[in-house]
Every structure is written in structure tokens, then in C-alpha cells.
XYZ file of C-alpha atoms in Angstrom:
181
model
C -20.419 -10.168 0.890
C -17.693 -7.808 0.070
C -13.920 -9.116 1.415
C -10.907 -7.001 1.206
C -7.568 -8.886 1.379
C -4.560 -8.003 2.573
C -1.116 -9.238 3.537
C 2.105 -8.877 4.893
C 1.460 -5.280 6.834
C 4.744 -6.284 8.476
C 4.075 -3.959 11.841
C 3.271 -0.529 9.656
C 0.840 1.152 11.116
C 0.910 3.981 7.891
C -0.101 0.440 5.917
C -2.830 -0.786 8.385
C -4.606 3.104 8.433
C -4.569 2.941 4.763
C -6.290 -1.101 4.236
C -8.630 0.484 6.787
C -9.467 3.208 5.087
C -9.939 1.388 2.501
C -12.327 -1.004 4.168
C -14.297 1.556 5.115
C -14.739 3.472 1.803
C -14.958 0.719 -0.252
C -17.739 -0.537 2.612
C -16.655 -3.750 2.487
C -18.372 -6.209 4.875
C -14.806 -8.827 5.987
C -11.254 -8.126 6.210
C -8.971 -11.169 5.246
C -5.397 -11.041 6.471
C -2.878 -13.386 4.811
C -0.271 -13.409 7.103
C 2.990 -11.288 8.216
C 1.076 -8.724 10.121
C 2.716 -7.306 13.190
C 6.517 -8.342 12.707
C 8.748 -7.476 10.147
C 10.870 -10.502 9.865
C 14.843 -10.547 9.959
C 15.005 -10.408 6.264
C 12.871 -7.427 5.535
C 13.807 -3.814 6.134
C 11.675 -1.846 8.963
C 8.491 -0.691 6.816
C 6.855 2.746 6.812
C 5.357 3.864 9.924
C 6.301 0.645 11.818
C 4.652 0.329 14.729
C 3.334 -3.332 15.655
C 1.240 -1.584 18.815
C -0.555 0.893 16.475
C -1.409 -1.647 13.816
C -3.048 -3.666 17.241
C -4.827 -0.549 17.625
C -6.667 -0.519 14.310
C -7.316 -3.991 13.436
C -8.728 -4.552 17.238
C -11.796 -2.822 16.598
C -12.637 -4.930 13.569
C -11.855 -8.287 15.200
C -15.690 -9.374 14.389
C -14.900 -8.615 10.896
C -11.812 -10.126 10.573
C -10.478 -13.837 9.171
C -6.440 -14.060 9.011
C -4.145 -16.941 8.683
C -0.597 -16.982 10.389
C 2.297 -15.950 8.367
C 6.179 -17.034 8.598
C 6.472 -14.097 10.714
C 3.752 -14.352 13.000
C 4.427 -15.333 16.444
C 2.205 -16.765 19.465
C 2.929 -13.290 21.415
C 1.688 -12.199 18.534
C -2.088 -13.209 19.183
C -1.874 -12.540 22.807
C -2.589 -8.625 21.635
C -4.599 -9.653 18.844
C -8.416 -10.065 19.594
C -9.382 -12.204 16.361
C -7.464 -15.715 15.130
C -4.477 -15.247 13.317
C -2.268 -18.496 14.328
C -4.243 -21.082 11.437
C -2.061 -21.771 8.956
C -4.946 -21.845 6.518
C -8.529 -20.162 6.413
C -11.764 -21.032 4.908
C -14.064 -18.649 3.729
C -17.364 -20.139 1.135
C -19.286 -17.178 -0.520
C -22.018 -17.948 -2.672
C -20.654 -21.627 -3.316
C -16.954 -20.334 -4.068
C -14.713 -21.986 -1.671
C -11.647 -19.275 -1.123
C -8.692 -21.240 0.732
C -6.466 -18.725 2.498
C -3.079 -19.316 3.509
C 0.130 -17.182 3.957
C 2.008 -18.585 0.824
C 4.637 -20.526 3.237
C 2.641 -23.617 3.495
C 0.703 -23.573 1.053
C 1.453 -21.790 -2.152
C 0.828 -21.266 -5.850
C 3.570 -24.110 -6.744
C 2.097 -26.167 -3.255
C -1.684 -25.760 -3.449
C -4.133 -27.568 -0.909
C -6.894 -30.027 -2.399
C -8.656 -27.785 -4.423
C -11.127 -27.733 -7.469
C -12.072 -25.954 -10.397
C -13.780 -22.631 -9.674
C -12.161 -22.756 -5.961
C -9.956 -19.441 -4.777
C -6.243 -19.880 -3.767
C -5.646 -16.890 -1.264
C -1.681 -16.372 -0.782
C 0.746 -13.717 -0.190
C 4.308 -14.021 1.454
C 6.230 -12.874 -1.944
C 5.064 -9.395 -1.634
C 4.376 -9.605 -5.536
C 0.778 -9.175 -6.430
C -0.871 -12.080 -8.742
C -4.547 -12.632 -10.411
C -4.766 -15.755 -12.635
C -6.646 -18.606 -13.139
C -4.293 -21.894 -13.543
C -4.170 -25.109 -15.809
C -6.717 -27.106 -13.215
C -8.892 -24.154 -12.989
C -8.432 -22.813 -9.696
C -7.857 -18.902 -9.109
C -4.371 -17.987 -7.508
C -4.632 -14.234 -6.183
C -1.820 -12.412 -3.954
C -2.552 -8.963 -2.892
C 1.120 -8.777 -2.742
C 2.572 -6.670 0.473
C 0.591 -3.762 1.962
C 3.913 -2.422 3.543
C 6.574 -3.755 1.460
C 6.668 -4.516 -1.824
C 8.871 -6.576 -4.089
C 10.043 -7.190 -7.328
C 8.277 -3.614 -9.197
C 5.039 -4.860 -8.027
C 3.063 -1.649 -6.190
C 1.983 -2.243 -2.294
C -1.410 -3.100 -2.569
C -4.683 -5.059 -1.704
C -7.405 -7.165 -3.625
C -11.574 -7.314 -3.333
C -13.648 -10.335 -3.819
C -17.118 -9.606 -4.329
C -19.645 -11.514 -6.462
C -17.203 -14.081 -7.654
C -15.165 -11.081 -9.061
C -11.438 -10.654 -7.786
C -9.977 -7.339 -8.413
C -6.275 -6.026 -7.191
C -5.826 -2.499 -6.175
C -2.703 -0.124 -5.470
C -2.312 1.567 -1.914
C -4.061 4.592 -3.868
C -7.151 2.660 -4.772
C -5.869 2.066 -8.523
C -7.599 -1.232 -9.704
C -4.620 -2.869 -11.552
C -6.231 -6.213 -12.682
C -9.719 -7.934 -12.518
C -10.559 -11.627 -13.059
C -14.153 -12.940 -12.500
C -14.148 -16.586 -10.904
């Protein structure tokens, strides 16, 4: 299977049309949302094209398709207009034997990890900074970093998992780094 993951859309609808564009052209088969997706939190700026009811609008359709995780911004009102799960604080998705643990990055994070093992995926985002490395114990640590608002010079972006291969993107569909797991 082919997964595209994404976080913190933070209520842009301009971010949400793009990942789903995206989904679509890069035909991928499950959309994995890390957290932060309708609500742009009292800390962050409004994003581009914010607009919590359109971003309900396009991920709707694709509620068979989609596994998300809560983030620190999600609310319960929150999944009263959203037709898939998004209140877990963790998700579990096993491809071909790979276990890939996602989580929002506010529980769990890179410095925090679940139990995991070597050759096991560590789904975050939260920081809005995108990451793709392998650490001491073995275990992959990826972070799409922010769809709708990125921080600290990284690019707004996405990552792929497909056939234990990890790759991040850009918004424009620039692969920036790839790491096979």
C-alpha cells in the first residue's frame, strides 16, 4: 500500500486541496493525518486559506481512506463534523511486517517514543519541522512537518511510505529526503 502523511493542516483549506491533490496524483491508496487538522491553535497565526468547514469538505469524502490521530489542537467538536477517527492519541498502521506508530508529537515524540523496536516507524509531527532519520535503537522517526505552517526554514510539506521506503516532499511535490526502512 501507498500512505501519504500529513500533519498539522491547522483549518487551511488551500493546504487540504493541495495533500489531496496530491493523494490523488501520486495514487496513493491511505491518507494518514498526524494531528492539528481543523484548528489553528492560540499560538499559531491564521494559515492560508483557513477555513476549518472547507477542509471538512475535502477530507469527508476520503473518510474510508483515512487513519488520523488527535493533535494538541484537536477538539471533540472537532470529530462531530469529521466522518473518520481523529480523537486517538496514537494510530497503528502494519504494512508488510513494518509496524508504523502514529502519534501527533505531543504525547508521544522523538525524545518520548512508545515501546518500539528496531525496523518499527515513529510517525510524529506537532513541530512543523520536517524529519527522516533512523535513531541509535533503530527505529525510523519521520515528521512531514506542517502542511499549512511551517517552522524553523523547514518547507510545508508531506511524506510517502511505500514499500518500506519513506520519502518527504515539499507542497510542490519536491522529494527533499528518502530513507528506506
Amino acid at each position: 500500500m501507498k500512505y501519504l502523511i500529513c500533519s498539522d493542516i491547522h483549518g487551511s483549506a488551500a493546504a487540504a486541496g493541495l495533500l489531496i491533490g496530491w493523494f490523488e496524483k501520486l495514487r496513493c491508496d491511505r491518507l494518514v493525518i498526524l494531528g492539528d487538522t481543523l484548528y489553528h491553535g492560540p499560538r499559531n497565526p491564521l494559515p492560508p486559506g483557513h477555513d476549518p468547514k472547507g477542509v471538512v469538505d475535502l477530507l469527508n469524502p476520503y473518510a474510508d481512506r483515512i487513519v488520523a490521530c488527535r493533535g494538541n489542537c484537536d477538539a471533540e467538536v472537532d470529530q462531530m463534523l469529521l466522518a473518520f477517527p481523529t480523537m486517538g492519541d496514537t494510530a497503528l498502521i502494519v504494512d508488510d511486517g513494518v509496524r508504523l506508530v502514529a502519534s501527533h508529537g505531543h504525547v508521544y515524540s522523538p525524545e518520548r517514543l512508545p515501546p518500539l523496536l528496531p525496523g518499527d516507524v515513529f510517525l510524529s509531527g506537532h513541530t512543523h519541522v520536517q524529519m527522516l532519520e533512523k535513531n541509535a535503537d533503530g527505529v525510523v522517526l519521520c515528521n512531514p512537518g506542517s502542511a499549512a505552517l511551517p517552522k524553523g526554514g523547514s518547507p510545508a510539506g508531506f511524506a510517502v511510505y511505500e514499500a518500506r521506503t519513506l520519502t518527504l516532499y515539499d507542497m510542490n511535490g519536491t522529494e527533499l529526503r528518502t530513507l528506506r526502512v
